[in-house]
CSV table of C-alpha atoms in Angstrom, one decimal:
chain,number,residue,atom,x,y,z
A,242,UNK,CA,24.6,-0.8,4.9
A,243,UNK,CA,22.7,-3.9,5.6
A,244,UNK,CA,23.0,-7.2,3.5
A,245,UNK,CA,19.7,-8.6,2.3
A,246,UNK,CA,20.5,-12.4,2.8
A,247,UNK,CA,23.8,-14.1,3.0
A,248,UNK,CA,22.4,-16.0,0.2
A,249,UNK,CA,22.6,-12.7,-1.9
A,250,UNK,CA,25.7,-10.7,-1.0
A,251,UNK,CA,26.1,-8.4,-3.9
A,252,UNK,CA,22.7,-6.5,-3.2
A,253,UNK,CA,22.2,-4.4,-0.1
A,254,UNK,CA,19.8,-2.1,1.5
A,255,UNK,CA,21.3,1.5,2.2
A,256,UNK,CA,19.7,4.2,3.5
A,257,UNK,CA,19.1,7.5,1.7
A,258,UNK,CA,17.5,10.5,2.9
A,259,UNK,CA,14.2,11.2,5.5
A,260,UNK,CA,11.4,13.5,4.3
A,261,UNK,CA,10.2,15.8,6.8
A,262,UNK,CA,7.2,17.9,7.3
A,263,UNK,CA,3.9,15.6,8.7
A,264,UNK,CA,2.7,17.0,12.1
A,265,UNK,CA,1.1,13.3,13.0
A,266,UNK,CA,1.3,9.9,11.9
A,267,UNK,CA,1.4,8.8,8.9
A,268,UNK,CA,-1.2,6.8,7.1
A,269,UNK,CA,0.2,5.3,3.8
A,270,UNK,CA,3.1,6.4,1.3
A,271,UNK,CA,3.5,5.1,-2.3
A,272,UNK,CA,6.5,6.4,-4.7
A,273,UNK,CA,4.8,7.6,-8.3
A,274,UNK,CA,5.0,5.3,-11.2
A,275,UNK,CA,7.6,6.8,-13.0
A,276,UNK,CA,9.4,7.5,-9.4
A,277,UNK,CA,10.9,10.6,-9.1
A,278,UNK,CA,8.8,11.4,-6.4
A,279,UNK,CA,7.0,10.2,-3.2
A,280,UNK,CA,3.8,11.1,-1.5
A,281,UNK,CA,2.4,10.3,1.8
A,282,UNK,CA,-1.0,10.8,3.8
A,283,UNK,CA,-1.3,11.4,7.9
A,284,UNK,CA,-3.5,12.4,10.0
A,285,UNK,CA,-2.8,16.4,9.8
A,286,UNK,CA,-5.1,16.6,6.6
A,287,UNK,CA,-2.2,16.5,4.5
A,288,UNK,CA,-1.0,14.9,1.4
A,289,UNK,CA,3.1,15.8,1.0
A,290,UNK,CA,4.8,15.2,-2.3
A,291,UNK,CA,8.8,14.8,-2.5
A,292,UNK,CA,11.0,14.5,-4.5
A,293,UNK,CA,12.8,11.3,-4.8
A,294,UNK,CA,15.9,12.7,-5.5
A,295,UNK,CA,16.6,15.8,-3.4
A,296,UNK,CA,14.1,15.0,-0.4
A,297,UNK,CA,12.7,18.3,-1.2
A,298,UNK,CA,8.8,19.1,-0.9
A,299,UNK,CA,7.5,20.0,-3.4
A,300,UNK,CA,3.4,20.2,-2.9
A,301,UNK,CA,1.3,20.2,0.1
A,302,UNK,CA,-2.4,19.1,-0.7
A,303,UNK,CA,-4.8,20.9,1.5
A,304,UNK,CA,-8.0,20.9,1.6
A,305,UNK,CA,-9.9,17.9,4.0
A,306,UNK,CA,-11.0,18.2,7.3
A,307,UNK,CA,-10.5,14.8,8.9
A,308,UNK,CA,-7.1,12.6,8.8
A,309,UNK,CA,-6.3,11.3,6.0
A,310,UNK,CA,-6.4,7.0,5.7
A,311,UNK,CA,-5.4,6.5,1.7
A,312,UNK,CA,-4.4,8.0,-2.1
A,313,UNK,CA,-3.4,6.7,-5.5
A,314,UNK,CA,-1.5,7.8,-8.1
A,315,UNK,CA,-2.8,8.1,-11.9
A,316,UNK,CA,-1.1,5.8,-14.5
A,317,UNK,CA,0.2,9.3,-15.6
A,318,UNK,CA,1.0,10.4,-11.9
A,319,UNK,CA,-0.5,13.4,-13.0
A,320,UNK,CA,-3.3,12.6,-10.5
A,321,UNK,CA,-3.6,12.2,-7.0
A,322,UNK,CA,-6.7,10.8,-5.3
A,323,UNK,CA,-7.4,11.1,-1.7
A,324,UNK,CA,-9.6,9.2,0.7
A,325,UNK,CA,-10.1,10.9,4.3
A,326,UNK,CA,-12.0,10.5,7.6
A,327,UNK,CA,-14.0,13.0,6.4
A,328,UNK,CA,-15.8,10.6,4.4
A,329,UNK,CA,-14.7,12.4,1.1
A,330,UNK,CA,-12.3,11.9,-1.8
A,331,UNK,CA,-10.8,14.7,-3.5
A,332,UNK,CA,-8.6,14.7,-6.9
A,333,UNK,CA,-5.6,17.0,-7.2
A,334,UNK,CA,-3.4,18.0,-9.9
A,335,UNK,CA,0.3,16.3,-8.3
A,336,UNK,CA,2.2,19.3,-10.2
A,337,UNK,CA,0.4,22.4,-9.2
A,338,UNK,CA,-1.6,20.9,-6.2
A,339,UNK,CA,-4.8,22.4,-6.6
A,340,UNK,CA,-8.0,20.6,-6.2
A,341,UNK,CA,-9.7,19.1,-9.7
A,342,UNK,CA,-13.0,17.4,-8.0
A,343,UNK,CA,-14.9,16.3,-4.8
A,344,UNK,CA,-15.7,13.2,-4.2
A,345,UNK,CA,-19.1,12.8,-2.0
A,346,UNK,CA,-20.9,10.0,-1.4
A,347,UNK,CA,-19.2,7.7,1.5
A,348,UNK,CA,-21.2,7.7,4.8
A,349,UNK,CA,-18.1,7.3,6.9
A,350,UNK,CA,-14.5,7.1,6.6
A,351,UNK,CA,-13.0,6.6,3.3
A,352,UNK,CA,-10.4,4.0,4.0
A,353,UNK,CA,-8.8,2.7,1.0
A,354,UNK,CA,-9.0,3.9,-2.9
A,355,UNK,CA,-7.5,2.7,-6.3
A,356,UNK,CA,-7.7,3.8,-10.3
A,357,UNK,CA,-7.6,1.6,-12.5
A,358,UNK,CA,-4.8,1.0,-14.8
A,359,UNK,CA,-3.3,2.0,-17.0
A,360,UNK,CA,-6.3,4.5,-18.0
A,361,UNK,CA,-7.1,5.6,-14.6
A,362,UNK,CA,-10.6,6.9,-16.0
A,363,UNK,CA,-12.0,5.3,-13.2
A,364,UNK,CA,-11.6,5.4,-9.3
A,365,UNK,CA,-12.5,2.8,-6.9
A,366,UNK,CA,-13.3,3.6,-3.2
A,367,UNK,CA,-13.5,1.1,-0.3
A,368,UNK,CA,-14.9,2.7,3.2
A,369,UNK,CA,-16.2,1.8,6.9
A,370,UNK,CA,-19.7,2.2,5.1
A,371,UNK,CA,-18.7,-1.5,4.0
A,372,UNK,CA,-19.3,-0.7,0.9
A,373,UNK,CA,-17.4,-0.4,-2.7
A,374,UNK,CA,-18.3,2.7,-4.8
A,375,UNK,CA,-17.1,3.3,-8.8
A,376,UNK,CA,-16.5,7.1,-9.5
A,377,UNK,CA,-16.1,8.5,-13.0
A,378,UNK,CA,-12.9,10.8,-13.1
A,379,UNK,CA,-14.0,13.1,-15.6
A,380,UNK,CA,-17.4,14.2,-14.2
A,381,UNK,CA,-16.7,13.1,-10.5
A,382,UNK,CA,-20.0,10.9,-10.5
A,383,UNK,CA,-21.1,8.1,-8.5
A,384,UNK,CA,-21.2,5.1,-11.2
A,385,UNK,CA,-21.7,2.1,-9.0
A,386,UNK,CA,-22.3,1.5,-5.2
A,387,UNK,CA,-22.1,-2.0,-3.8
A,388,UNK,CA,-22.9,-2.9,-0.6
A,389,UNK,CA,-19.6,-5.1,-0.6
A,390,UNK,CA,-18.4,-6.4,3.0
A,391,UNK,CA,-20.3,-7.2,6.6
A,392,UNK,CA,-16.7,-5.4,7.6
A,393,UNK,CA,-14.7,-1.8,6.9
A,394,UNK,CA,-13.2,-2.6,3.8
A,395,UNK,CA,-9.5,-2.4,4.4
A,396,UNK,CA,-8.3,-2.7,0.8
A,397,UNK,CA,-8.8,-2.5,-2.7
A,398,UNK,CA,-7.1,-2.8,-6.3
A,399,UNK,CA,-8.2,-3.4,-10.1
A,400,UNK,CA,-6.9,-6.6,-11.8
A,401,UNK,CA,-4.2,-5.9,-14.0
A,402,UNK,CA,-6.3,-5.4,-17.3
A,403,UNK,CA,-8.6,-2.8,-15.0
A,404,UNK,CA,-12.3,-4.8,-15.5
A,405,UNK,CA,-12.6,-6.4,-12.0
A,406,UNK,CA,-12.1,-5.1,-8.7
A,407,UNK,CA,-10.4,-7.0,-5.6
A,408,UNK,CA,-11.7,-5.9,-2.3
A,409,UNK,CA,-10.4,-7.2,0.9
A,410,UNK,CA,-12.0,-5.9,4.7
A,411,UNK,CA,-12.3,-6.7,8.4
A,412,UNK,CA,-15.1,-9.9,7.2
A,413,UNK,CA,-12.1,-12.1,6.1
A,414,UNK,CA,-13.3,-12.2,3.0
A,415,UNK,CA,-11.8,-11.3,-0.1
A,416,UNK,CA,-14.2,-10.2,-2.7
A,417,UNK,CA,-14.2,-9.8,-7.0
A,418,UNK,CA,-16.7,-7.1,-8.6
A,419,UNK,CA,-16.9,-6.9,-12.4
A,420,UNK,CA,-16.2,-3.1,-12.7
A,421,UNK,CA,-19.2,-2.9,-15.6
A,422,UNK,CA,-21.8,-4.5,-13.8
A,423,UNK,CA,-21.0,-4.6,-9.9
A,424,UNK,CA,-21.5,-8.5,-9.8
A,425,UNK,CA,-19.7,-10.5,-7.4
A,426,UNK,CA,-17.6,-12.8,-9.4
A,427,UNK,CA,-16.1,-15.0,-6.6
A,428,UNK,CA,-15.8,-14.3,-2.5
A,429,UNK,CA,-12.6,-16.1,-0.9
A,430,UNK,CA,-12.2,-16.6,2.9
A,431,UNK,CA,-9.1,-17.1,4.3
A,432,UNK,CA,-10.1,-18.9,7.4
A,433,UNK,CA,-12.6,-21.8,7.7
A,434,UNK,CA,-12.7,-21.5,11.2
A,435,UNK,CA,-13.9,-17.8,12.1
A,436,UNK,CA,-13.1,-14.4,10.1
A,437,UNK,CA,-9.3,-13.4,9.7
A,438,UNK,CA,-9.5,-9.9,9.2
A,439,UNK,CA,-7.6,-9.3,6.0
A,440,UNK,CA,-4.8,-6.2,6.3
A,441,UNK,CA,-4.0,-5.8,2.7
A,442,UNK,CA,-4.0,-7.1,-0.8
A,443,UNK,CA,-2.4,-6.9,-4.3
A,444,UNK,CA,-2.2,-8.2,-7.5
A,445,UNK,CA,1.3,-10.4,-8.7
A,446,UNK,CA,2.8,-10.4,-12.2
A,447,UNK,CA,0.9,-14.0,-12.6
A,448,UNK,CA,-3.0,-12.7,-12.6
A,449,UNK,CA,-3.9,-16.0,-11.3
A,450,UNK,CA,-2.5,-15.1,-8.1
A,451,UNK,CA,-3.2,-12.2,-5.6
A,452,UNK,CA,-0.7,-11.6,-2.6
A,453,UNK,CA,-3.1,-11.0,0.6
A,454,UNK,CA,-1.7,-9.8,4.3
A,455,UNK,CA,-4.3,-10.8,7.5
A,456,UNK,CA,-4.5,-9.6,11.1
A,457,UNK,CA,-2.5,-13.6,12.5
A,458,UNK,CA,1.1,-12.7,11.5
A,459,UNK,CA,0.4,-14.1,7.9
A,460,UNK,CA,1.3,-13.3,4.1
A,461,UNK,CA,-0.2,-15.9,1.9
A,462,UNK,CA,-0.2,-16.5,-1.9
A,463,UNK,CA,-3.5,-17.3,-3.2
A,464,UNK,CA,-4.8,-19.2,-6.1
A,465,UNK,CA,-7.7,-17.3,-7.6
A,466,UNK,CA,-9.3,-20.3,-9.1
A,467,UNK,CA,-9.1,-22.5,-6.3
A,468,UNK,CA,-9.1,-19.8,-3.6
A,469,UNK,CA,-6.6,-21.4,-1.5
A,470,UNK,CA,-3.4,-20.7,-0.2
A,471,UNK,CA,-0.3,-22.0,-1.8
A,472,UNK,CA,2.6,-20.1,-0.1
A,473,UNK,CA,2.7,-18.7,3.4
A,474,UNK,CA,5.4,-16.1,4.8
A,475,UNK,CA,5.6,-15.8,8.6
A,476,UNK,CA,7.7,-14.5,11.2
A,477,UNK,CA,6.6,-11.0,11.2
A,478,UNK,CA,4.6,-9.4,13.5
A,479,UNK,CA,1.2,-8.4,12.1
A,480,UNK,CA,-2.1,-8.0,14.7
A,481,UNK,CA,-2.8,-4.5,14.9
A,482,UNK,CA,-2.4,-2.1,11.2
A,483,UNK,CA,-3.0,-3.0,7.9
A,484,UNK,CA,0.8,-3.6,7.1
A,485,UNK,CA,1.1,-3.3,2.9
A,486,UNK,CA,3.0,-6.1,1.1
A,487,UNK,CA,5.0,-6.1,-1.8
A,488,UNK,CA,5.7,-9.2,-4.4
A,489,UNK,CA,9.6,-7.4,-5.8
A,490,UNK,CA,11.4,-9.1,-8.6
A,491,UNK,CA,15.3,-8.1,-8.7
A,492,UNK,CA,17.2,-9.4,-11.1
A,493,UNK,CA,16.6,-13.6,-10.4
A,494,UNK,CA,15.3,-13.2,-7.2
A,495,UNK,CA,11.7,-12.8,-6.3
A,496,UNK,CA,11.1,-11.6,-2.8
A,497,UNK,CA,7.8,-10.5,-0.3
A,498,UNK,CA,8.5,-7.4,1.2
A,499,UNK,CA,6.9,-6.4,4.4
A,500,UNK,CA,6.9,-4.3,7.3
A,501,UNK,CA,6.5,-5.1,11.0
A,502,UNK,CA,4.8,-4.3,14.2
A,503,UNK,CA,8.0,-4.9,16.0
A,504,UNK,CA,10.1,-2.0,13.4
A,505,UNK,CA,11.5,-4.1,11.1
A,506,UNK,CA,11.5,-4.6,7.4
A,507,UNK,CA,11.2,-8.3,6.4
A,508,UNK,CA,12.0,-10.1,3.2
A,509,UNK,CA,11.1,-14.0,2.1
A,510,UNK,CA,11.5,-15.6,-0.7
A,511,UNK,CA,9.1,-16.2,-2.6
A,512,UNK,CA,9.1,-19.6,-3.9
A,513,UNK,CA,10.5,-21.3,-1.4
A,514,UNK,CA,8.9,-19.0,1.7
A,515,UNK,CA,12.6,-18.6,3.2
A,516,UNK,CA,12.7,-15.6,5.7
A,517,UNK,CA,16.1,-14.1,3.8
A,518,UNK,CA,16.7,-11.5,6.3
A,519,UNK,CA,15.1,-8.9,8.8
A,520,UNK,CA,16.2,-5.5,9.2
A,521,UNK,CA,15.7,-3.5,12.2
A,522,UNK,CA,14.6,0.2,10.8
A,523,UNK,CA,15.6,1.4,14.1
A,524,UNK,CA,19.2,1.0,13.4
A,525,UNK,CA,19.3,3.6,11.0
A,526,UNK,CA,17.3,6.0,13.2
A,527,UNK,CA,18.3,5.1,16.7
A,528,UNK,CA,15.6,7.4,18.6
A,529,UNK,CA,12.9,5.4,17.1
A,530,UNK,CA,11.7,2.5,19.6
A,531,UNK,CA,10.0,-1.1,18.2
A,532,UNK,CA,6.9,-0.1,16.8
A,533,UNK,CA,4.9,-0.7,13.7
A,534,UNK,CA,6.5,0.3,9.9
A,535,UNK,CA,4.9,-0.3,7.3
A,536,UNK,CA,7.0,-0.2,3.6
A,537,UNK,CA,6.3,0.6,0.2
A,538,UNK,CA,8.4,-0.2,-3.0
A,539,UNK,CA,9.3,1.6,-6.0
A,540,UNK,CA,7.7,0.2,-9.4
A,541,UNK,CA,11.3,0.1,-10.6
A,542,UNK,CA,12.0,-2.2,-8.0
A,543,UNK,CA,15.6,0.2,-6.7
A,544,UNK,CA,13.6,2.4,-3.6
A,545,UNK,CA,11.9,1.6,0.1
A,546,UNK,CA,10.3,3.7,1.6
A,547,UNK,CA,9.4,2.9,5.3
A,548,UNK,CA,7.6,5.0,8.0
A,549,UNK,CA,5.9,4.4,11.3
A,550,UNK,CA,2.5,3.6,11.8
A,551,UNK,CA,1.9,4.7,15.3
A,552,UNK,CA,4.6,7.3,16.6
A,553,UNK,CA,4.2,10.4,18.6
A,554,UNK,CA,7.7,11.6,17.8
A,555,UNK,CA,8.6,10.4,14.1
A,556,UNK,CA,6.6,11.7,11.7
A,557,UNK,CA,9.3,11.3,8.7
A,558,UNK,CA,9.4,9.1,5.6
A,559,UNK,CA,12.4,6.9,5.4
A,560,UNK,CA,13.8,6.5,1.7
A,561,UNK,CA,16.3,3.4,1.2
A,562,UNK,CA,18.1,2.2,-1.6
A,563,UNK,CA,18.8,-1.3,-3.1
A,564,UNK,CA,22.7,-1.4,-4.3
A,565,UNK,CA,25.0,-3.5,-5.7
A,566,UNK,CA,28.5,-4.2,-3.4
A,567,UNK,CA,31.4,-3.7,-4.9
């Protein structure tokens, strides 16, 4: 058991259970909307999908023939997209895992890929082409292509109402596309100096505010109207992987959760940018050495789960738990 902050001492982080099965590293893992389960991509070709409470597998996609880089769930979870080195997407039914569609189109890797919410009618696709393409879910056609970045595209989500996409890549710019038309509503740098790669972005519960991660150790709040930075979190290690951050809200507290290249998990807070604790994920399995983890957090804010982003020996997802001390 590990305490969050000393600030906090009734909530803890404990850990629950690994998931086993990926022959190489693992890409990305996300928990399903309603989460009872977890899946996770890797370079073996495979999506695996687990449930949260047992640990037990319970679908193996198969079907690309490059590693795979990214998927997203459907509002519904009944949906599973994946993007692959292979330079396709493919759709599967999550609960029988057979392959609904094909996605062709991308010229190289497909690197990062989002529906929007909460109809998840349409999917958005973010690729080493540098470009942003719109695909229609029920026909599996190309709707829009936008020649998007001078960079790989290294993330991508819809605004929280679904109309504009936020794409962020390896130009250190971050980019809004009006989902209808393709326009370029507004293109934020974060550096005024020379291109920041950005690693990852999101949306926050205040729309007027995106959470964005960048290859110079840095997690910074933006304003979307001004474009600048209002709050910074530091202290982690971030130079290498695009490292996903998470904006968490437990009970009063509102916390930034990230992962590290030096294997730990770090939480700030997020008002007042106070590192509240770090927590070594080698601790809890002591044959894995300081290396990259990357986390992901349950939409019901209780469940972590954590896994290594360059590892020739762990190839597990690590499911944690926040609890309340007695």
């Amino acid at each position: 058991m590990m305490l969050l902050s000393k600030s906090a001492p009734s909530r803890s982080v404990e850990f629950d259970f690994a998931c086993r099965g990926h022959e190489k590293t693992i890409a990305s893992a996300k928990f399903s909307n309603d989460g009872s389960r977890v899946a996770s991509v890797s370079g073996d070709k495979t999506c695996r999908i687990w449930s949260t409470k047992t640990g037990i597998l319970a679908q193996i996609l198969v079907g690309h023939s490059g590693g795979l880089c990214d998927f997203t769930w459907s509002s519904d979870d009944k949906i599973i997209a994946t993007a692959s080195d292979d330079t396709f997407l493919m759709l599967w039914d999550s609960l029988t895992g057979k392959c609904i569609r094909l996605l062709a189109g991308h010229e190289c890797s497909v690197t990062c890929c989002a529906f929007n919410l909460p109809s998840s009618n349409v999917l958005a696709s973010g690729s080493s082409d540098e470009t942003l393409r719109l695909w229609d879910i029920k026909n599996g056609k190309c709707m829009l292509i936008i020649p998007a970045h001078a960079d790989p595209i290294s993330s991508i989500c819809f605004s929280a109402d679904g109309s504009i996409i936020i794409t962020g890549s390896y130009d250190g710019s971050c980019r809004f596309w009006d989902k209808h038309s393709g326009a370029c509503l507004k293109s934020l740098s974060v550096s005024e100096d020379k291109a920041i790669p950005i690693s990852f972005l999101c949306c926050t519960p205040n729309p007027s505010y995106i959470l964005l991660g960048t290859l110079s150790d840095s997690i910074m709040l933006i304003d979307i109207n001004s474009g600048r930075s209002v709050k910074k979190y530091r202290s982690h290690m971030n130079r290498e992987f695009c490292l996903p951050s998470s904006y968490v809200k437990i009970k009063e507290a509102e916390l930034i959760v990230c992962g590290s290249e030096n294997g730990h998990l770090y939480l700030w807070d997020s008002n007042s940018q106070q590192l509240l604790c770090s927590i070594p994920v080698k601790r809890i399995h002591e044959e894995s050495s300081n290396l990259a983890v990357a986390v992901n957090i349950s939409r019901n804010r209780n469940s972590i789960v954590s896994f290594f982003l360059k590892n020739d020996i762990d190839h597990e997802l690590k499911l944690w738990r926040f609890s309340e001390r007695k």
